[in-house]
Tab-separated table of N, CA and C in Angstrom:
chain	number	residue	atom	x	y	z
F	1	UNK	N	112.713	90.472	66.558
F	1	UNK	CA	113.158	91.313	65.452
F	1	UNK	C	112.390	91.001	64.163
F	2	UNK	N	111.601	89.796	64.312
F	2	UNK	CA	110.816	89.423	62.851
F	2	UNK	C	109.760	89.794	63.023
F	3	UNK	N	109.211	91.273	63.162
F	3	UNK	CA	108.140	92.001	63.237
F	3	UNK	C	106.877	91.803	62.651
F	4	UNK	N	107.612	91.236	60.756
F	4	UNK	CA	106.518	90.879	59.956
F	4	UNK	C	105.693	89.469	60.410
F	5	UNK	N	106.799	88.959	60.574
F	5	UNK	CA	106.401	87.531	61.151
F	5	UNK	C	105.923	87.282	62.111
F	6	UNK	N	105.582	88.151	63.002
F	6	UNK	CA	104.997	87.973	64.280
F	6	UNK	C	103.610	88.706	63.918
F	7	UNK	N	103.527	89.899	63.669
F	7	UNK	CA	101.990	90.155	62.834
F	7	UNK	C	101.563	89.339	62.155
F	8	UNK	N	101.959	88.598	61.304
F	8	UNK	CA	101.037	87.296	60.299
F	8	UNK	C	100.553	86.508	61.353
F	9	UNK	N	101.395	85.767	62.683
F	9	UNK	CA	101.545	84.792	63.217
F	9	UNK	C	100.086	85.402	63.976
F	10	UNK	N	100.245	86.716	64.838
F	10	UNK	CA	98.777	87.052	65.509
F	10	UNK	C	97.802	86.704	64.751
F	11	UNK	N	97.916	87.696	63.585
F	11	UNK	CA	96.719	87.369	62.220
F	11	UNK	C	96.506	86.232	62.507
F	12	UNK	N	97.173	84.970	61.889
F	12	UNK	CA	96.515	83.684	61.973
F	12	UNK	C	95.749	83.540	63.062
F	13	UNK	N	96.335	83.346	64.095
F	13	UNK	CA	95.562	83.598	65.295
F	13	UNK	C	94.376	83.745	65.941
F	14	UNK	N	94.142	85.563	65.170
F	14	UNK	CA	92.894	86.027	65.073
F	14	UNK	C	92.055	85.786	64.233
F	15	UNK	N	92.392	85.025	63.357
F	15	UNK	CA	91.392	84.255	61.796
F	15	UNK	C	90.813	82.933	62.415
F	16	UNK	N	91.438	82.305	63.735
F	16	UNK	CA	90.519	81.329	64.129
F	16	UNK	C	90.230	81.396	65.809
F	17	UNK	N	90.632	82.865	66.705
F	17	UNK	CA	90.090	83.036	67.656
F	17	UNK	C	89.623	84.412	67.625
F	18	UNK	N	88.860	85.109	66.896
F	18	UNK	CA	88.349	86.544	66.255
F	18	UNK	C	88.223	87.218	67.854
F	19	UNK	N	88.043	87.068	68.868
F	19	UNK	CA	88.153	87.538	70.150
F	19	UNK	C	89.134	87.405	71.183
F	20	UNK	N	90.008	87.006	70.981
F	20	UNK	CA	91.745	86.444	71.671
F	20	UNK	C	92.146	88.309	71.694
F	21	UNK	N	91.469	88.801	72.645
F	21	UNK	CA	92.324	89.853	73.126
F	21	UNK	C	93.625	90.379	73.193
F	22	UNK	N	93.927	88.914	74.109
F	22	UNK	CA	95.712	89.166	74.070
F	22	UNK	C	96.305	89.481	72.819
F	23	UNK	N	95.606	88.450	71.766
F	23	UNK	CA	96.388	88.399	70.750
F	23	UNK	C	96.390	89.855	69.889
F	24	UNK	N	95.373	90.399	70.055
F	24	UNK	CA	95.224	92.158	69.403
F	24	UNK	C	95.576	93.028	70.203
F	25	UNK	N	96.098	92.603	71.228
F	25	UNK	CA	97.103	93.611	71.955
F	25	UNK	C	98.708	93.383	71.852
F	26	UNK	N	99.014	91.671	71.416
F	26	UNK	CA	100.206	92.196	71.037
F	26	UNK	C	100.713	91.973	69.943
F	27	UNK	N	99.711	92.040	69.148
F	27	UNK	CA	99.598	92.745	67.640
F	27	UNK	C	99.973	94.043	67.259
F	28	UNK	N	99.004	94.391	68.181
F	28	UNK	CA	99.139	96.041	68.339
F	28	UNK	C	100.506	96.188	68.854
F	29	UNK	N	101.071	95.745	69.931
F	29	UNK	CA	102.480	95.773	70.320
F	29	UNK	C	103.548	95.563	69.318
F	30	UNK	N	103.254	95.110	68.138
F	30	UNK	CA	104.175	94.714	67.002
F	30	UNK	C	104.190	95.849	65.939
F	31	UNK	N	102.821	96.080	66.060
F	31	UNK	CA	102.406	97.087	65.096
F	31	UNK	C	103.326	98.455	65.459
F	32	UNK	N	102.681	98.585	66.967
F	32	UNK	CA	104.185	99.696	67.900
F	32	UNK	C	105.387	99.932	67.320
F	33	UNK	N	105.991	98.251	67.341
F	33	UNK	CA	107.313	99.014	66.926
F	33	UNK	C	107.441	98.937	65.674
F	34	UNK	N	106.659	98.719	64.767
F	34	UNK	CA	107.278	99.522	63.310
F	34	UNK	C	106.345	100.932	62.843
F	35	UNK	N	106.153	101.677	63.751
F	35	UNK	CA	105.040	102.716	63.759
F	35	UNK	C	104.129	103.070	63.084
F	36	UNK	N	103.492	101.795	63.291
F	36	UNK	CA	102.322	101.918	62.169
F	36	UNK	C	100.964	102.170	63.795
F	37	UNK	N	101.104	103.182	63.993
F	37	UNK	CA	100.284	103.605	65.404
F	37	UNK	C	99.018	103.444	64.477
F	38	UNK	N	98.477	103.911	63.544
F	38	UNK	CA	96.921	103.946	63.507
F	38	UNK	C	96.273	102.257	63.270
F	39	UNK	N	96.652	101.159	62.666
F	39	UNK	CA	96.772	100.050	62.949
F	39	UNK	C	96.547	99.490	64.279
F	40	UNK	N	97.473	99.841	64.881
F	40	UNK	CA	98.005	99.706	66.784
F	40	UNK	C	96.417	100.303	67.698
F	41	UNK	N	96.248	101.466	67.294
F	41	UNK	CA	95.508	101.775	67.831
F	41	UNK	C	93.671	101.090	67.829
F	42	UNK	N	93.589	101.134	66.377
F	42	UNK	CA	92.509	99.739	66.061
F	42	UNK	C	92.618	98.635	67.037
F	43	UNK	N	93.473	97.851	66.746
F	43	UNK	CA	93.886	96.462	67.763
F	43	UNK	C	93.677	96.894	69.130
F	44	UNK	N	94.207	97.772	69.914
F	44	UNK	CA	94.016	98.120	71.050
F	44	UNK	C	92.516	98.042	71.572
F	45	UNK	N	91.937	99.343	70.745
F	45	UNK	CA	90.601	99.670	70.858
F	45	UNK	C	89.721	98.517	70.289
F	46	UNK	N	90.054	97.705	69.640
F	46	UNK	CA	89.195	95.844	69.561
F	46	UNK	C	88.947	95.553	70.882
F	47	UNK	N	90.492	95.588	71.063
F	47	UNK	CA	91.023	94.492	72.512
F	47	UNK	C	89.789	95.218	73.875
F	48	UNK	N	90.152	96.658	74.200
F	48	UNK	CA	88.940	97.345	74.914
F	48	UNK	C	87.694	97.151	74.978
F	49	UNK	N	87.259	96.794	73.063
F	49	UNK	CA	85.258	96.503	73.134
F	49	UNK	C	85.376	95.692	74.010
F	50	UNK	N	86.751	94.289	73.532
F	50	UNK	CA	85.946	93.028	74.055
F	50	UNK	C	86.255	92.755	75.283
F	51	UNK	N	87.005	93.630	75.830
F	51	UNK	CA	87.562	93.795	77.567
F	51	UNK	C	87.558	94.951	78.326
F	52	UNK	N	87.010	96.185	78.610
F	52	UNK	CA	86.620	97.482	78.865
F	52	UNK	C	87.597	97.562	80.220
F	53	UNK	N	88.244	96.714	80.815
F	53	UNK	CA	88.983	96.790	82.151
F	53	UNK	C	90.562	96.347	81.363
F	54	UNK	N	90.701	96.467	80.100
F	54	UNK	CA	92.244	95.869	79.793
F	54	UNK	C	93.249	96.715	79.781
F	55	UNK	N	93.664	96.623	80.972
F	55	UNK	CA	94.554	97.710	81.471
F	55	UNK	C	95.596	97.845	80.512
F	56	UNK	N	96.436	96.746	80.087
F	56	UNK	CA	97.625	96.828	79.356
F	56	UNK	C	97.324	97.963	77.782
F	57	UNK	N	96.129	97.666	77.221
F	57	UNK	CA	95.474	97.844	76.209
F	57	UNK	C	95.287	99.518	76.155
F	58	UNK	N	94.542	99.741	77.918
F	58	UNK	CA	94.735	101.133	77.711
F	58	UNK	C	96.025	102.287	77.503
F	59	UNK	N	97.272	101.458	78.490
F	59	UNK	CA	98.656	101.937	78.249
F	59	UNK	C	98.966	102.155	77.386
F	60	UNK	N	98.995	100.943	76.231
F	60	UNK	CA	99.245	100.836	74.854
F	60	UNK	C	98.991	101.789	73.548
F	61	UNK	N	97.581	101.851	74.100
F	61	UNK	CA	96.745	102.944	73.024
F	61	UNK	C	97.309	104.330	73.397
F	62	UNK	N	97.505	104.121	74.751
F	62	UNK	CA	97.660	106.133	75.038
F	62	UNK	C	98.885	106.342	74.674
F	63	UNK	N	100.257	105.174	74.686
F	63	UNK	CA	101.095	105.711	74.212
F	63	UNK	C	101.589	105.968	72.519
F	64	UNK	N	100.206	105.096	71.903
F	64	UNK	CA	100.236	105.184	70.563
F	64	UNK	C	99.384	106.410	70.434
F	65	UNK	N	98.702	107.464	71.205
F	65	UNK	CA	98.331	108.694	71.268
F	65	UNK	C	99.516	109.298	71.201
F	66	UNK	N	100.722	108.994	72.562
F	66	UNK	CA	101.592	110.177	72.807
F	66	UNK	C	102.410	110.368	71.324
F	67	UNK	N	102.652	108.542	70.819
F	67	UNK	CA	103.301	109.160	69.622
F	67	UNK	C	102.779	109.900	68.131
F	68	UNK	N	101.538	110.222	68.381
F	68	UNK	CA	100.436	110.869	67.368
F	68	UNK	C	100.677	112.119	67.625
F	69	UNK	N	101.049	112.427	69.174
F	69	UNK	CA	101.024	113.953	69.620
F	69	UNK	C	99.773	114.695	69.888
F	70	UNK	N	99.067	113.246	70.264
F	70	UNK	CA	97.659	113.388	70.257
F	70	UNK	C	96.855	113.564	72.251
F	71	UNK	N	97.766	114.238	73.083
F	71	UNK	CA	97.833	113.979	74.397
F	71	UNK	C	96.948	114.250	75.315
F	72	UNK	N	96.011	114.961	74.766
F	72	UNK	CA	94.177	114.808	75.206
F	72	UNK	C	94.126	113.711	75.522
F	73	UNK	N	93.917	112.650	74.426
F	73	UNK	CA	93.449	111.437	74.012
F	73	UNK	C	94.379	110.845	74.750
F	74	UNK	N	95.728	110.697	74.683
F	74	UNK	CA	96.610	109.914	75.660
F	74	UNK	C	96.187	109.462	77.196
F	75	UNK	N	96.216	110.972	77.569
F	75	UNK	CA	95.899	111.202	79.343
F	75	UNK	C	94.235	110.545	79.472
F	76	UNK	N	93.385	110.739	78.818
F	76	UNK	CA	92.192	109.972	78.765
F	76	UNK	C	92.341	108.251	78.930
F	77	UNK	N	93.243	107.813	78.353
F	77	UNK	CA	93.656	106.198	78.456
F	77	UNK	C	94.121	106.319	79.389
F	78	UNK	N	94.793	107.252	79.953
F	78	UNK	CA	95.986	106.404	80.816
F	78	UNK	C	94.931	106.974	82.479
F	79	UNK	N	94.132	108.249	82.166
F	79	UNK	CA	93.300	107.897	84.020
F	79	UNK	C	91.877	106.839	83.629
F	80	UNK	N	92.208	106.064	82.584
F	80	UNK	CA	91.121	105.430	82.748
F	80	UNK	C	91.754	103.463	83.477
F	81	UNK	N	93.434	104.084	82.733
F	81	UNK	CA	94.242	102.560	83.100
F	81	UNK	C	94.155	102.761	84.509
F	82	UNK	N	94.587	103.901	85.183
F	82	UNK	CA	94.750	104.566	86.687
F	82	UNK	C	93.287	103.908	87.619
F	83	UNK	N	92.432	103.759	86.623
F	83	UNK	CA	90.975	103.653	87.619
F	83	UNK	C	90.980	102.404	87.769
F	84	UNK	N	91.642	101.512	86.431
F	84	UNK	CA	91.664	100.055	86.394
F	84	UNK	C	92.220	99.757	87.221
F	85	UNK	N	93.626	99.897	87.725
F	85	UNK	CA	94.567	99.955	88.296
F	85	UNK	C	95.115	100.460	89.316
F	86	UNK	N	94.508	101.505	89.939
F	86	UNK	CA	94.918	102.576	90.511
F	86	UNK	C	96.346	102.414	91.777
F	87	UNK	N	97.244	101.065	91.855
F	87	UNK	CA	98.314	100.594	92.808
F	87	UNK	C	99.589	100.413	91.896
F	88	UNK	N	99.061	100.563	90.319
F	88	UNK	CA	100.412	100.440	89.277
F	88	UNK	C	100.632	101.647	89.250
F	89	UNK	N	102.025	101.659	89.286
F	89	UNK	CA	102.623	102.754	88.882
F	89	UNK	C	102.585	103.428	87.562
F	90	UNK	N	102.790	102.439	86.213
F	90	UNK	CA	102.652	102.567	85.246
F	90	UNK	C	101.860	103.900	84.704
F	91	UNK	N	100.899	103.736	85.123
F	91	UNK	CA	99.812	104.542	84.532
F	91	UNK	C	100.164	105.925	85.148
F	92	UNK	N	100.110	106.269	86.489
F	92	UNK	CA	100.731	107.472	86.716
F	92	UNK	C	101.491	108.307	86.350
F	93	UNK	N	102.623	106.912	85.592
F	93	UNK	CA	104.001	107.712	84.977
F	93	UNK	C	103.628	108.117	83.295
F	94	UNK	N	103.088	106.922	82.687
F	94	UNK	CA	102.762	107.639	81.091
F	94	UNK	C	101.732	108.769	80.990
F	95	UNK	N	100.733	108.610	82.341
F	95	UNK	CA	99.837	110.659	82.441
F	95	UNK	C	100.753	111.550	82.175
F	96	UNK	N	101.864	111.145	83.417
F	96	UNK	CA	102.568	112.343	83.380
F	96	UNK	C	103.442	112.892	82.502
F	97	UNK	N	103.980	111.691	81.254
F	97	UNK	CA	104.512	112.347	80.351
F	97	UNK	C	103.696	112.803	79.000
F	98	UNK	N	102.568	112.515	79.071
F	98	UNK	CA	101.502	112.733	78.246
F	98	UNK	C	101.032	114.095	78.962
F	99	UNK	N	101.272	114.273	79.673
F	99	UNK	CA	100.886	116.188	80.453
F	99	UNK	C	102.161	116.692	79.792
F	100	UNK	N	102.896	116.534	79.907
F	100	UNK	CA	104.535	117.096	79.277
F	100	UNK	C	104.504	117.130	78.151
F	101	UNK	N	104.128	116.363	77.175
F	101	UNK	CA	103.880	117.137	75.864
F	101	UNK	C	102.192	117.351	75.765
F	102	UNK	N	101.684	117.774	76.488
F	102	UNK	CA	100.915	118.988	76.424
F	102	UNK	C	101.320	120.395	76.680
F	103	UNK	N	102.131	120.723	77.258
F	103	UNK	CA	103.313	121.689	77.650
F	103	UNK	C	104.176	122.323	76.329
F	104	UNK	N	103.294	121.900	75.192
F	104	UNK	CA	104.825	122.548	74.282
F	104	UNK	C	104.495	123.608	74.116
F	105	UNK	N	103.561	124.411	74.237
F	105	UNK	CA	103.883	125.847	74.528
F	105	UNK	C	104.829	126.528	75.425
F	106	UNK	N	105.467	125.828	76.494
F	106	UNK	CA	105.711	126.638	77.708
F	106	UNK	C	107.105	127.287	76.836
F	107	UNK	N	107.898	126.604	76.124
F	107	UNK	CA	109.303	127.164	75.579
F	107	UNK	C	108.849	128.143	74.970
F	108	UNK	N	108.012	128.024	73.642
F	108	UNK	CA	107.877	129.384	73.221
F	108	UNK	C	107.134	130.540	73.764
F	109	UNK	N	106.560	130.462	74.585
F	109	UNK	CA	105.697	131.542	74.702
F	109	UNK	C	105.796	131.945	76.342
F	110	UNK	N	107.254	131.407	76.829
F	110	UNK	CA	107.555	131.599	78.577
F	110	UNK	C	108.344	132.857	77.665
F	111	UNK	N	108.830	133.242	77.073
F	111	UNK	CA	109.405	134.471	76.453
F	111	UNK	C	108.932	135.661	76.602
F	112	UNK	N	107.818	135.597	75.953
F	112	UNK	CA	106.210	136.083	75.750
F	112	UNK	C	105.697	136.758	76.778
F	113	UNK	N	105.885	137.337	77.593
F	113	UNK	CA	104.737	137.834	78.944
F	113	UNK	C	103.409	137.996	78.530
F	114	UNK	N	102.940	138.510	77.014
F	114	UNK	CA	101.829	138.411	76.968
F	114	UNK	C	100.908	136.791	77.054
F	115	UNK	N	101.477	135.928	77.144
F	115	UNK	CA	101.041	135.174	77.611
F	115	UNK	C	100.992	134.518	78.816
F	116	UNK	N	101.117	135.207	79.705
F	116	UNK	CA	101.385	134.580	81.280
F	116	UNK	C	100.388	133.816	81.559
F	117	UNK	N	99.504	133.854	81.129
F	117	UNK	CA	98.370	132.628	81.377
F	117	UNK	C	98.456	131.563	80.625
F	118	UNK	N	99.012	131.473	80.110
F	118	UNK	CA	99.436	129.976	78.997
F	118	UNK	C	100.733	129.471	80.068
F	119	UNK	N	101.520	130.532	80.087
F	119	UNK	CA	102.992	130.147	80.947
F	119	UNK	C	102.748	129.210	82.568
F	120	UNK	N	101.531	130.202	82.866
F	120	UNK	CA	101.225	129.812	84.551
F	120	UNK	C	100.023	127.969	83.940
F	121	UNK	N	99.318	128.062	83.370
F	121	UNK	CA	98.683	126.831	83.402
F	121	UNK	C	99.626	125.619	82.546
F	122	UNK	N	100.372	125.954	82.026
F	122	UNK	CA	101.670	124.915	81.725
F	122	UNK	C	102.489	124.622	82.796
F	123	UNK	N	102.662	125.859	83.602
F	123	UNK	CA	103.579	125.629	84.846
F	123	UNK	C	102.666	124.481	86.054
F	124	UNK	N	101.747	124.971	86.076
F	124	UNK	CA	100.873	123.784	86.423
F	124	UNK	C	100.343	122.555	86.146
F	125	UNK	N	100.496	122.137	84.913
F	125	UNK	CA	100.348	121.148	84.281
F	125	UNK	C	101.848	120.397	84.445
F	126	UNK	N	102.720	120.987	84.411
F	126	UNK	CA	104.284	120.406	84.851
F	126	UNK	C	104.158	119.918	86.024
F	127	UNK	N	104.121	120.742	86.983
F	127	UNK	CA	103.318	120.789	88.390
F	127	UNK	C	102.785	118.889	88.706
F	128	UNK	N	101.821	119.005	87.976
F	128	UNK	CA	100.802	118.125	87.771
F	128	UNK	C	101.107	116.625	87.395
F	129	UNK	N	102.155	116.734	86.271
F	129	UNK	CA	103.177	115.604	85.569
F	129	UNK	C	104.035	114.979	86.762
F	130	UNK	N	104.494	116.061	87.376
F	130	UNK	CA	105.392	115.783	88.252
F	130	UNK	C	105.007	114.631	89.402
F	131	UNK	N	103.504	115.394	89.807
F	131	UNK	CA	103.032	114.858	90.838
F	131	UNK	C	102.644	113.089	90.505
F	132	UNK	N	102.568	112.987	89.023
F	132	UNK	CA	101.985	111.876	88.758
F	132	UNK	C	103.317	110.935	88.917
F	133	UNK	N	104.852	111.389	88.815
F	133	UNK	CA	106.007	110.535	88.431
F	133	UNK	C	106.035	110.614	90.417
F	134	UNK	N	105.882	111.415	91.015
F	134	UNK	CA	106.044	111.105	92.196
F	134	UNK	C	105.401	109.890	92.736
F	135	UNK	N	104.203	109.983	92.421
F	135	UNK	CA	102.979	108.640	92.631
F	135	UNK	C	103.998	107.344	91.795
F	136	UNK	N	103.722	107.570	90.569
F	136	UNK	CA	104.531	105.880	90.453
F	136	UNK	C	105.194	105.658	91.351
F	137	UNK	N	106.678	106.667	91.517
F	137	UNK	CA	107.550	106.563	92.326
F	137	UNK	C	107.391	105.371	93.624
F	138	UNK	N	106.124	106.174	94.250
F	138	UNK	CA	105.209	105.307	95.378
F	138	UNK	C	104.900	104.040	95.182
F	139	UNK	N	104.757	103.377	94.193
F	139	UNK	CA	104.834	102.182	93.761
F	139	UNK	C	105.919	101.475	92.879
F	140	UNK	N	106.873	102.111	93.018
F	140	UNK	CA	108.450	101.645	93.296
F	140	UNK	C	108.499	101.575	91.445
F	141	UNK	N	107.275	102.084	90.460
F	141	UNK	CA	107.281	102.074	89.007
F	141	UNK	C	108.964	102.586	88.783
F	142	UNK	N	109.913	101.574	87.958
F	142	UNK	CA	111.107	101.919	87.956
F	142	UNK	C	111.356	103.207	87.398
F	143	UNK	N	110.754	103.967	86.114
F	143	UNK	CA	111.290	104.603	85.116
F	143	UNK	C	110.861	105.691	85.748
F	144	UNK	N	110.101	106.213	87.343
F	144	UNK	CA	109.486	107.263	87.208
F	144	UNK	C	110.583	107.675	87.900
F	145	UNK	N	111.866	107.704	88.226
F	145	UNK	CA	112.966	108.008	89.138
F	145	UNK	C	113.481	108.981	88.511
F	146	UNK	N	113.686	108.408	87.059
F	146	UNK	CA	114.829	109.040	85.789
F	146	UNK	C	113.607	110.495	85.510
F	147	UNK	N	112.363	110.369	85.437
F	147	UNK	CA	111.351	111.357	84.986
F	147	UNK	C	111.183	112.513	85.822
F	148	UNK	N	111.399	112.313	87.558
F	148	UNK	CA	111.091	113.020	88.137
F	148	UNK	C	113.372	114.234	87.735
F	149	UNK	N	114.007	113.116	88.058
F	149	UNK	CA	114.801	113.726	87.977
F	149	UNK	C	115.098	114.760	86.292
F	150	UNK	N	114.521	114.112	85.563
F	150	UNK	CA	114.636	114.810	84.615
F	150	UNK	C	113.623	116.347	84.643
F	151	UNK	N	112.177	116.094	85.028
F	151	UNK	CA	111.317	116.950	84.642
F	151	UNK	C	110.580	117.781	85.639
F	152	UNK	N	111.295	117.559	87.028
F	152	UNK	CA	110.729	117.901	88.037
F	152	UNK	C	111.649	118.896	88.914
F	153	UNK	N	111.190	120.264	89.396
F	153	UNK	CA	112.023	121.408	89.959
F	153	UNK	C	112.546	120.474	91.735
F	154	UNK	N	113.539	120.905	91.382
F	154	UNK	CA	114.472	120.508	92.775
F	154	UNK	C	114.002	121.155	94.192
């Protein structure tokens, strides 16, 4: 809960190990929860120069994308965590909710018939989300249970 205090404590840290990865990833993890994402995202993307396979790092960043609303960029981290990784579930499941808010058109504009092509490639991109919470699923990733049941047609 001493958020501030745990950012100084990395800082120090990183003032006498300037490459301690871990430590700018869970910096960045601190940074997370008081939403200071563009901060977070720096630290992350450090942690990446100096480790290009840091899986945790890529999770991290994409979900400091999802909360930017930035979900291009999200899903880009997270099939790159997938390549790192490709037996965690993890990564399957934050694609797929990073495809889901790419989807915020589908409410307004499923109204719309003139857009049936926005409607049908959202419906597919759901499609798509889905398939990814199914995959965690496959690797027993806990949270993708609650996702499929939430976001996925019966």
């Amino acid at each position: 809960s001493d958020y501030q205090g745990a950012i100084s404590d990395f800082t120090l840290l990183l003032s006498l190990y300037p490459s301690h990865e871990k430590a700018l990833n869970n910096r960045g993890i601190t940074l997370m929860m008081l939403n200071k994402y563009d901060e977070a995202i720096r630290d992350f993307s450090r942690a990446i120069s100096m480790n290009p396979l840091y899986y945790k790092a890529y999770i991290n960043r994409g979900v400091c994308f999802m909360e930017r609303n930035e979900s291009k960029r999200a899903i880009n981290d997270f099939e790159v965590a997938i390549q790192t990784k490709p037996m965690n579930g993890e990564g399957y499941y934050y694609r797929g909710l990073a495809r889901i808010g790419n989807v915020s058109d589908i409410h307004s504009n499923s109204s719309n018939r003139k857009n049936l092509l926005i409607v049908n490639r959202n419906m597919h991109t759901m499609d798509a989300a889905c398939e990814d919470f199914k995959k965690a699923n496959s690797f027993r990733y806990s949270r993708s249970l609650e996702a499929i049941e939430s976001y996925c047609r019966k």
